[in-house]
XYZ file of C-alpha atoms in Angstrom:
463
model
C 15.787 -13.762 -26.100
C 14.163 -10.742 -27.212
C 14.897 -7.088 -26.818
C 12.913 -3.800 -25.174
C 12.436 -2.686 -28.678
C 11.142 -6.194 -29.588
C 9.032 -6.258 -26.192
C 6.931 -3.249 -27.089
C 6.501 -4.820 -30.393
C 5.129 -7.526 -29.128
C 2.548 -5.555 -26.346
C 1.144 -3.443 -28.672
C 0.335 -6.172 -30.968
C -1.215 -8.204 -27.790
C -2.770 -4.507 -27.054
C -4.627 -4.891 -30.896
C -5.514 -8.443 -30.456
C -7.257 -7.795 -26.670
C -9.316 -5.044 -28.408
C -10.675 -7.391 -30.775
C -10.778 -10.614 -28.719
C -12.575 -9.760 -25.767
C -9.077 -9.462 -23.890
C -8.256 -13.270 -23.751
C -5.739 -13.231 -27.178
C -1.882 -13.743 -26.512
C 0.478 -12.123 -29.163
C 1.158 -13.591 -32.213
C 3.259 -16.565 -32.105
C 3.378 -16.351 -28.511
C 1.240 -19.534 -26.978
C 1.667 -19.883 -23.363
C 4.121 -22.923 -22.896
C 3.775 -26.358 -21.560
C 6.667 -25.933 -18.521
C 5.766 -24.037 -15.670
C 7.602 -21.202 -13.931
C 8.993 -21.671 -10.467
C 8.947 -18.457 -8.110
C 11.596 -18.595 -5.024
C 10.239 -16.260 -2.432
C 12.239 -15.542 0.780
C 9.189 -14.749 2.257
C 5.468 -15.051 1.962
C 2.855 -14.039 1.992
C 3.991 -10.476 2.884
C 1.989 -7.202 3.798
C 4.644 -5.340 2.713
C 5.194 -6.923 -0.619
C 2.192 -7.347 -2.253
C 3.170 -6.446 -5.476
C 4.779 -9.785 -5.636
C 1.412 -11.563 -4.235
C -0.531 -9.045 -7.471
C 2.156 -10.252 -10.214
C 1.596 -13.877 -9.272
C -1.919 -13.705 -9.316
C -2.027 -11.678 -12.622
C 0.472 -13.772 -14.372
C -2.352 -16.630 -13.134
C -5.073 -14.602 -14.486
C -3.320 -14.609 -17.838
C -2.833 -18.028 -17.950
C 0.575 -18.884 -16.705
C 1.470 -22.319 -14.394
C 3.368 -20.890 -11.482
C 5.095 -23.183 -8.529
C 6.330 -20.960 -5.384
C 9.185 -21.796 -3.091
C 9.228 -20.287 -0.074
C 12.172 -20.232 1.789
C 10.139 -18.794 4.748
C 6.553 -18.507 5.032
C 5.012 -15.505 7.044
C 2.952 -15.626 9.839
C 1.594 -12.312 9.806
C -1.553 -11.146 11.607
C -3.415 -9.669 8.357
C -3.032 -11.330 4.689
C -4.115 -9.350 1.733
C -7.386 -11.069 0.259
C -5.630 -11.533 -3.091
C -3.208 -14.174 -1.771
C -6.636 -16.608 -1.513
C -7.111 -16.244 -5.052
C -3.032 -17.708 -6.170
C -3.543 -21.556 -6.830
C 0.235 -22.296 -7.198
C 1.091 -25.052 -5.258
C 3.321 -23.398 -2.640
C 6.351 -25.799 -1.323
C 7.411 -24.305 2.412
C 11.188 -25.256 2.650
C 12.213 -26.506 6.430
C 13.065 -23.931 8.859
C 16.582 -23.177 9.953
C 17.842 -21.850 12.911
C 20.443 -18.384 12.577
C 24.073 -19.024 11.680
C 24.987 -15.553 13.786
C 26.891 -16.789 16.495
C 25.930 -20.265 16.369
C 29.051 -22.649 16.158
C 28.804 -24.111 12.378
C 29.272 -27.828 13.863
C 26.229 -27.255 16.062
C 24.085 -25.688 13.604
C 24.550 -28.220 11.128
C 23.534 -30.676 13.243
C 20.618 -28.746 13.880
C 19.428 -28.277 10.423
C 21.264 -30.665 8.067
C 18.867 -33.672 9.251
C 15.491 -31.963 7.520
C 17.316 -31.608 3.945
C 19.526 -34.704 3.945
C 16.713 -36.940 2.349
C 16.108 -33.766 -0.328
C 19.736 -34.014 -1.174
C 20.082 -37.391 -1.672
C 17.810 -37.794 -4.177
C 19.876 -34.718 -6.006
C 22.843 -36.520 -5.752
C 21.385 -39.914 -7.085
C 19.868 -38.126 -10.297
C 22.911 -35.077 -11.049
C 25.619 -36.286 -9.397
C 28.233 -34.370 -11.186
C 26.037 -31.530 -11.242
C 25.937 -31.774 -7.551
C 29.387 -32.615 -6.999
C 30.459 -29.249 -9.324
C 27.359 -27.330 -7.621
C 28.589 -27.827 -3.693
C 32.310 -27.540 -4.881
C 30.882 -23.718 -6.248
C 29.297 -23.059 -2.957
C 32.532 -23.914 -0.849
C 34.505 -21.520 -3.321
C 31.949 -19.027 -2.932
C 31.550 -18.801 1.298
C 35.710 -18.177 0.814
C 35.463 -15.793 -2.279
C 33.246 -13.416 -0.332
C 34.783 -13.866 3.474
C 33.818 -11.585 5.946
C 35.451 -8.415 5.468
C 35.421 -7.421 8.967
C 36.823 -11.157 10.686
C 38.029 -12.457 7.191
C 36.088 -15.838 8.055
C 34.363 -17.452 5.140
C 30.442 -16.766 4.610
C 28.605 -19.542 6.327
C 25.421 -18.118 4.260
C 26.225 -19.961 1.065
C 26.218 -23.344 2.419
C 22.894 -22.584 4.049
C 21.615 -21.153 0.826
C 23.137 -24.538 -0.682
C 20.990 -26.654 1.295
C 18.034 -24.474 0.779
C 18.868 -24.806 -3.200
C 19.470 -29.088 -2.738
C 15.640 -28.729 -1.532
C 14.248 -26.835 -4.427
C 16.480 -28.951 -6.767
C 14.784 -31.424 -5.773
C 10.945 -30.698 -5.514
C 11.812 -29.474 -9.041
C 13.351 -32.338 -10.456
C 10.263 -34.436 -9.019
C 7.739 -32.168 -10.501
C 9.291 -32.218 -13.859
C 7.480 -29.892 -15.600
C 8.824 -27.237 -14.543
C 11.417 -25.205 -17.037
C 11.846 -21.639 -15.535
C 13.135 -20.186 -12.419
C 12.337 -16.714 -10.954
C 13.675 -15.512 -7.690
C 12.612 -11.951 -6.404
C 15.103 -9.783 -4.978
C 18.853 -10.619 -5.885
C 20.875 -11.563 -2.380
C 18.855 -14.558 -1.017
C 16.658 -15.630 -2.896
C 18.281 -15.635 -6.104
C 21.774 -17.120 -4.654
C 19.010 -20.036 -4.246
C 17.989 -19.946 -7.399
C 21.347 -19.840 -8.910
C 22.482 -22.849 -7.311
C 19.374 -24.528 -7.950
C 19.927 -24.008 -11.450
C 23.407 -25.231 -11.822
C 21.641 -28.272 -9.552
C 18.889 -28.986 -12.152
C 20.274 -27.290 -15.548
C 16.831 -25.066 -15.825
C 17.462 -21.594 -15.989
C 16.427 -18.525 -13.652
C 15.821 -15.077 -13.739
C 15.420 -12.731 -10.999
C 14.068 -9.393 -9.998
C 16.138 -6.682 -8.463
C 14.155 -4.027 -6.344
C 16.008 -1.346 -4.098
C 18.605 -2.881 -1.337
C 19.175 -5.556 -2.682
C 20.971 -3.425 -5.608
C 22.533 -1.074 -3.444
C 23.947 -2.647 -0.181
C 27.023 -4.241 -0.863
C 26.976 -6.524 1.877
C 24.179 -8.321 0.276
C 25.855 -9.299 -3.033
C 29.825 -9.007 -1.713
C 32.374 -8.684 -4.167
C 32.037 -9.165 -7.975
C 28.953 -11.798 -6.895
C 25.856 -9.631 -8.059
C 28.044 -9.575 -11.447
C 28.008 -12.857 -11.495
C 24.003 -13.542 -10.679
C 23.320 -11.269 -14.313
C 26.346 -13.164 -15.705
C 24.371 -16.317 -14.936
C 20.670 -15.490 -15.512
C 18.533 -15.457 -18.721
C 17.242 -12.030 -17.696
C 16.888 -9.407 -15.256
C 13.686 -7.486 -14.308
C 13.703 -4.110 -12.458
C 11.346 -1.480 -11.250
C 12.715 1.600 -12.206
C 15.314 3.205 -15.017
C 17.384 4.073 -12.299
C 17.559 0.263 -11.006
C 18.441 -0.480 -14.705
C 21.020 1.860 -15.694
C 22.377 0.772 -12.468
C 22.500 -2.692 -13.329
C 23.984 -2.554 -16.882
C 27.061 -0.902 -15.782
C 27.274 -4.900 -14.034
C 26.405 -6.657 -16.772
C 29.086 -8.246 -18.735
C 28.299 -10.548 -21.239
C 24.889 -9.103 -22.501
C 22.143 -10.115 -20.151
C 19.080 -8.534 -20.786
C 17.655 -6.469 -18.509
C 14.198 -5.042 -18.539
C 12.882 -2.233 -16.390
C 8.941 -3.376 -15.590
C 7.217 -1.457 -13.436
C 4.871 -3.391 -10.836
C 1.235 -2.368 -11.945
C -1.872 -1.165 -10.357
C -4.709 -2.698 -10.508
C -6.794 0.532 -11.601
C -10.007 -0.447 -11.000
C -9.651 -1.055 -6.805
C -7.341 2.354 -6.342
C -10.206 4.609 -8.335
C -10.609 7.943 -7.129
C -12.884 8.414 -4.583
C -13.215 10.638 -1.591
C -14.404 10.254 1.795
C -15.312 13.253 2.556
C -14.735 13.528 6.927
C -16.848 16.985 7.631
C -15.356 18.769 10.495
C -12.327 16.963 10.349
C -8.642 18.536 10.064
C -6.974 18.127 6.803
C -4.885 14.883 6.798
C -1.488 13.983 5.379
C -1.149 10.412 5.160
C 2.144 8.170 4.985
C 2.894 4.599 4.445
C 5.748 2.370 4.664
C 8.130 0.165 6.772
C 9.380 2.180 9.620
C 13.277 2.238 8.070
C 15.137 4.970 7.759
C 15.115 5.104 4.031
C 11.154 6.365 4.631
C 12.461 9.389 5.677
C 9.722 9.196 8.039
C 11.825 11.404 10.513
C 11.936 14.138 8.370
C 7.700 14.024 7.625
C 8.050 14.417 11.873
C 10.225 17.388 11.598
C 7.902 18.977 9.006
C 4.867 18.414 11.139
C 6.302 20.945 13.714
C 7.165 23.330 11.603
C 3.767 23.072 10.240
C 2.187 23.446 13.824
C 4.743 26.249 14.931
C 3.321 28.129 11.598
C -0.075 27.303 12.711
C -1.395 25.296 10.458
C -3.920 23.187 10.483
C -3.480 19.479 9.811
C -3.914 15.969 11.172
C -0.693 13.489 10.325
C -1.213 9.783 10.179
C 1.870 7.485 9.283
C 0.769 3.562 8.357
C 3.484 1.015 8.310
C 4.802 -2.323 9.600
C 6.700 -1.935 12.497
C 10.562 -1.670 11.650
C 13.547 -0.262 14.089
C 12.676 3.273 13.232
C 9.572 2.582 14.964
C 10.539 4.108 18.434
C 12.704 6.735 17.201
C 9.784 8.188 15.201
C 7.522 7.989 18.701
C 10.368 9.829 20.695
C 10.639 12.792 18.025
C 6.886 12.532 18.609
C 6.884 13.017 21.835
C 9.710 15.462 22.406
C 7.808 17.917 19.463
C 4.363 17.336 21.491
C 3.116 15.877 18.476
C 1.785 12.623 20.179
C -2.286 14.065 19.435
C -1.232 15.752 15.679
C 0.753 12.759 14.207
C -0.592 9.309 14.969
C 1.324 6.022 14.150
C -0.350 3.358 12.481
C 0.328 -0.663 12.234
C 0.736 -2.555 8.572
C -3.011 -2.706 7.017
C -4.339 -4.870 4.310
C -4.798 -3.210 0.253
C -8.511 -2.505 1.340
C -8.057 -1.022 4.343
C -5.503 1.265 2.965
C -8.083 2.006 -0.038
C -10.006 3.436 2.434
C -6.877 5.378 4.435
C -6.542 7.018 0.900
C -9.840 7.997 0.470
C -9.763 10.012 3.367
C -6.259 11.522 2.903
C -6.140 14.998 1.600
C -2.114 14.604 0.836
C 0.328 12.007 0.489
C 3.832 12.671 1.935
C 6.714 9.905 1.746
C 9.929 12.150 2.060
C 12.551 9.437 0.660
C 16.239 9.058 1.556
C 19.277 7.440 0.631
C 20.854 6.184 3.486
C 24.004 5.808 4.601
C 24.873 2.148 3.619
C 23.565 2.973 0.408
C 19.711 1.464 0.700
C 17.028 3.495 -1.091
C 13.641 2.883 -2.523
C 12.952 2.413 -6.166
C 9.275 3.907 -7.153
C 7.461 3.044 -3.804
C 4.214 1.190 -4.919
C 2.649 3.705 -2.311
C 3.282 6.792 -4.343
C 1.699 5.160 -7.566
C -1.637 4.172 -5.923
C -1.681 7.660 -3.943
C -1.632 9.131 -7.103
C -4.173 6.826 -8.948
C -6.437 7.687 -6.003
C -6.161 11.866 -7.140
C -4.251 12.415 -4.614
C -1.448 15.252 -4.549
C 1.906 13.315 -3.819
C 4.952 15.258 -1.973
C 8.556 12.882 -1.964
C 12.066 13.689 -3.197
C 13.819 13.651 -6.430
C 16.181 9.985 -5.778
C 16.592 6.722 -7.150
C 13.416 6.463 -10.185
C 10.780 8.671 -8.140
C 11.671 11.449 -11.025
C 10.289 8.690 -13.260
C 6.983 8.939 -11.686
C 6.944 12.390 -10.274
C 7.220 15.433 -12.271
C 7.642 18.177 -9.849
C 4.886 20.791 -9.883
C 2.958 18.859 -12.477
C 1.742 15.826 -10.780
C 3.371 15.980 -7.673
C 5.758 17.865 -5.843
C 9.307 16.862 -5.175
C 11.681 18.594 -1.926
C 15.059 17.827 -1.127
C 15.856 14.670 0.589
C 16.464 15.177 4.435
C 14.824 19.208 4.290
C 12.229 19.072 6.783
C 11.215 23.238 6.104
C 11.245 22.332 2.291
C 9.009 19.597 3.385
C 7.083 21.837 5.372
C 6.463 24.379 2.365
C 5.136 22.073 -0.069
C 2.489 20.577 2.768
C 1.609 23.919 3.959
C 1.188 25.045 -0.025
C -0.872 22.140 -1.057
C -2.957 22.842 2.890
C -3.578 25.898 1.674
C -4.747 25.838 -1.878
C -7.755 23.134 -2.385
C -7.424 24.058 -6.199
C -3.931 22.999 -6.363
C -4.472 19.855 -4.623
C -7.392 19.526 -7.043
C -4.784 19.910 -10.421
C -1.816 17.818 -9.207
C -4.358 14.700 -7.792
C -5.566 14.631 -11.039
C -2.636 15.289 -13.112
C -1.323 12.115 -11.179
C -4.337 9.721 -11.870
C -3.676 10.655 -15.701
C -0.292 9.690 -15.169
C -0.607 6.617 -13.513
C -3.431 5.424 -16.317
C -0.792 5.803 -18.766
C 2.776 3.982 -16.751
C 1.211 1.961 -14.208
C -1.698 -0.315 -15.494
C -1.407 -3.667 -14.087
C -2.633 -5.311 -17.519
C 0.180 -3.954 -19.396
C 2.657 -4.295 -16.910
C 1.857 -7.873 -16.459
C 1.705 -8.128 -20.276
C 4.957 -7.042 -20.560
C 6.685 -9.995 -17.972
C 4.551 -12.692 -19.647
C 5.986 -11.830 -22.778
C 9.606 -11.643 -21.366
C 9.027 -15.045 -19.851
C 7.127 -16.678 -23.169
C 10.369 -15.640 -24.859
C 12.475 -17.313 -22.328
C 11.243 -20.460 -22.050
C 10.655 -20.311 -26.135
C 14.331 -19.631 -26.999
């Protein structure tokens, strides 16, 4: 398994070899394998995760075999156009029914019946690996018991079941000789156990909660996912510092950033004569957005008198309502308008006719926070200014008063400043939206970024 040292190596000798090969070289030594990589989602195809949907369909476009399992597939209104252009074969496990306050009796009678015929076949072709495998899952739904009613975690059996299903789609494909789960409670729990099911190995990607809420990974059991996995990928520094103070026995862990495509966020404006200047936000409506504070700064701005229009873009989430209350108690209702979840080109456009970008991050209580929102990084490849706070690895992509500005977390006035500085000075706008498209051509590049996970999964499967 190779190093970060030996991982920039090996990019900028791919970078040489794409300048003089029309782009379609691989590094040195590094032909793309015979096996094919197996991707368990939780969910798909999401709006609000599409830079999973862009790294399949670049690590396609570079010439890697992919297989997705989806433990759930989403039924959203919109798609994003690229998920038309994946051609992994996608394998939708069964539904199940909720464990909360469902008698476990009843609900395995409920559920059991759709993966009996997948586990059979496990149990015919490993069955000591099966035996040791459901043995692990018993010990692991009493290892991490409730803490509040000290009853064991029914979730691990269902996440068995779910893994004696992939197991088996794998084993019947055969060609497959990599596993890569994203985000590290679910998902990768199912790719753990599918591994010790099949012998293949996994890998996983950590993002934001999933590090930081310990009710996701209880106990000592996100120690054990590194302990277990050929490598980790991570968005941020922060995410991997974080990670390494788990990480026993050596696992390497890689901080990747997810790339933009460049091209489709390019800088252009849509110039709305007449029109109020307008601060745009986008995200989930969860706490962590901070999208209460954004609210709060919006009245300050209209008690100060300035001019503005507010528009906040997300997929509906349980701050939803609270955020239409404040709106409504502050008289905001015609200033700041709410938005549903839109598709990567129809938020191109929002962008184009944003004059500021404000996502005022928190840490929460429980401990969730956001890595490097994806939003900030194509706000700023689209010139625009940027205003968030200084946690988790937005400092990694946000220099404050260079290419963006960053306020306090949960300081609505400080908020308030920076929008009413940036309202009021077209030729500061001007410097930090451009500062952060330089910025952005330099860290986020989707080509390189892909690059960069190809190469940590040629050396994988190679090794």
């Amino acid at each position: 398994m190779i190093n970060e040292l030996q991982l920039n190596q090996r990019i900028n000798a791919a970078k040489n070899l794409q300048k003089n090969a029309s782009g379609k070289a691989h590094a040195a030594g590094n032909q793309l394998p015979d096996g094919q990589i197996a991707y368990i989602l939780k969910g798909y195809p999401r709006l609000s995760e599409v830079f999973i949907t862009n790294e399949i369909h670049l690590l396609e476009r570079q010439g890697m075999k992919l297989q997705l399992f989806v433990i759930k597939k989403e039924n959203e209104p919109k798609t994003h156009p690229v998920v038309a252009k994946i051609k992994a074969p996608m394998h939708i496990l069964p539904k199940m029914t909720s464990l909360t306050n469902t008698p476990f009796g009843r609900w395995c009678r409920e559920n059991m019946p759709a993966y009996i015929a997948a586990h059979r076949k496990v149990v015919v072709r490993r069955p000591l690996r099966y035996l040791k495998t459901l043995t692990k899952a018993v010990w692991m739904c009493f290892r991490y018991r409730s803490e509040t009613t000290g009853k064991p975690k029914k979730v691990f059996f269902k996440e068995f079941l779910q893994a004696g299903f992939v197991a088996n789609g794998l084993l019947e494909a055969g060609n497959v000789t990599h596993l890569h789960a994203h985000f590290c409670h679910g998902s990768t729990t199912v790719a753990m156990l599918a591994s010790k099911l099949t012998d293949i190995p996994y890998s996983f990607t950590a993002h934001a909660k999933d590090i930081y809420l310990p009710a996701l990974n209880p106990g000592d059991l996100l120690q054990k996912k590194i302990d277990g996995a050929k490598f980790v990928v991570t968005c941020t520094g922060a995410n991997r510092i974080h990670l390494q103070k788990l990480n026993r026995f050596g696992t390497p862990i890689f901080a990747i950033r997810h790339g933009l495509d460049i091209g489709h966020f390019a800088p252009i404006r849509s110039n709305e004569n007449g029109q109020k200047p307008l601060i745009l936000a986008v995200g989930r409506f969860v706490k962590k957005k901070g999208f209460e504070h954004l609210v709060s700064a919006c009245k300050t701005l209209k008690d100060r008198g300035v001019v503005f229009r507010c528009h906040i873009v997300g997929e509906a989430d349980a701050e939803k309502p609270v955020i239409a209350n404040m709106l409504k108690s502050f008289e905001l209702e015609e200033d700041v308008l709410l938005k549903d979840a839109v598709t990567q080109a129809e938020l191109r456009d929002l962008y184009q006719r944003a004059d500021i970008f404000a996502l005022p991050c928190q840490e929460v209580e429980n401990g969730d926070r956001d890595g490097i929102p994806n939003v900030l990084a194509e706000a700023m490849a689209m010139e625009m200014p940027v205003v968030s706070t200084p946690i988790s690895g937005i400092p990694e992509l946000v220099t404050n008063g260079e290419d963006g500005l960053l306020v306090p977390q949960r300081d609505p006035v400080a908020l308030a400043d920076a929008l009413e500085n940036l309202l009021r000075d077209g030729k500061l706008r001007q410097e930090i939206g451009n500062a952060g498209r330089r910025k952005i051509l330099r860290m986020f590049d989707s080509d390189v970024t892909t690059e960069m996970l190809k190469e940590v999964f040629l050396a994988s499967m190679s090794s």
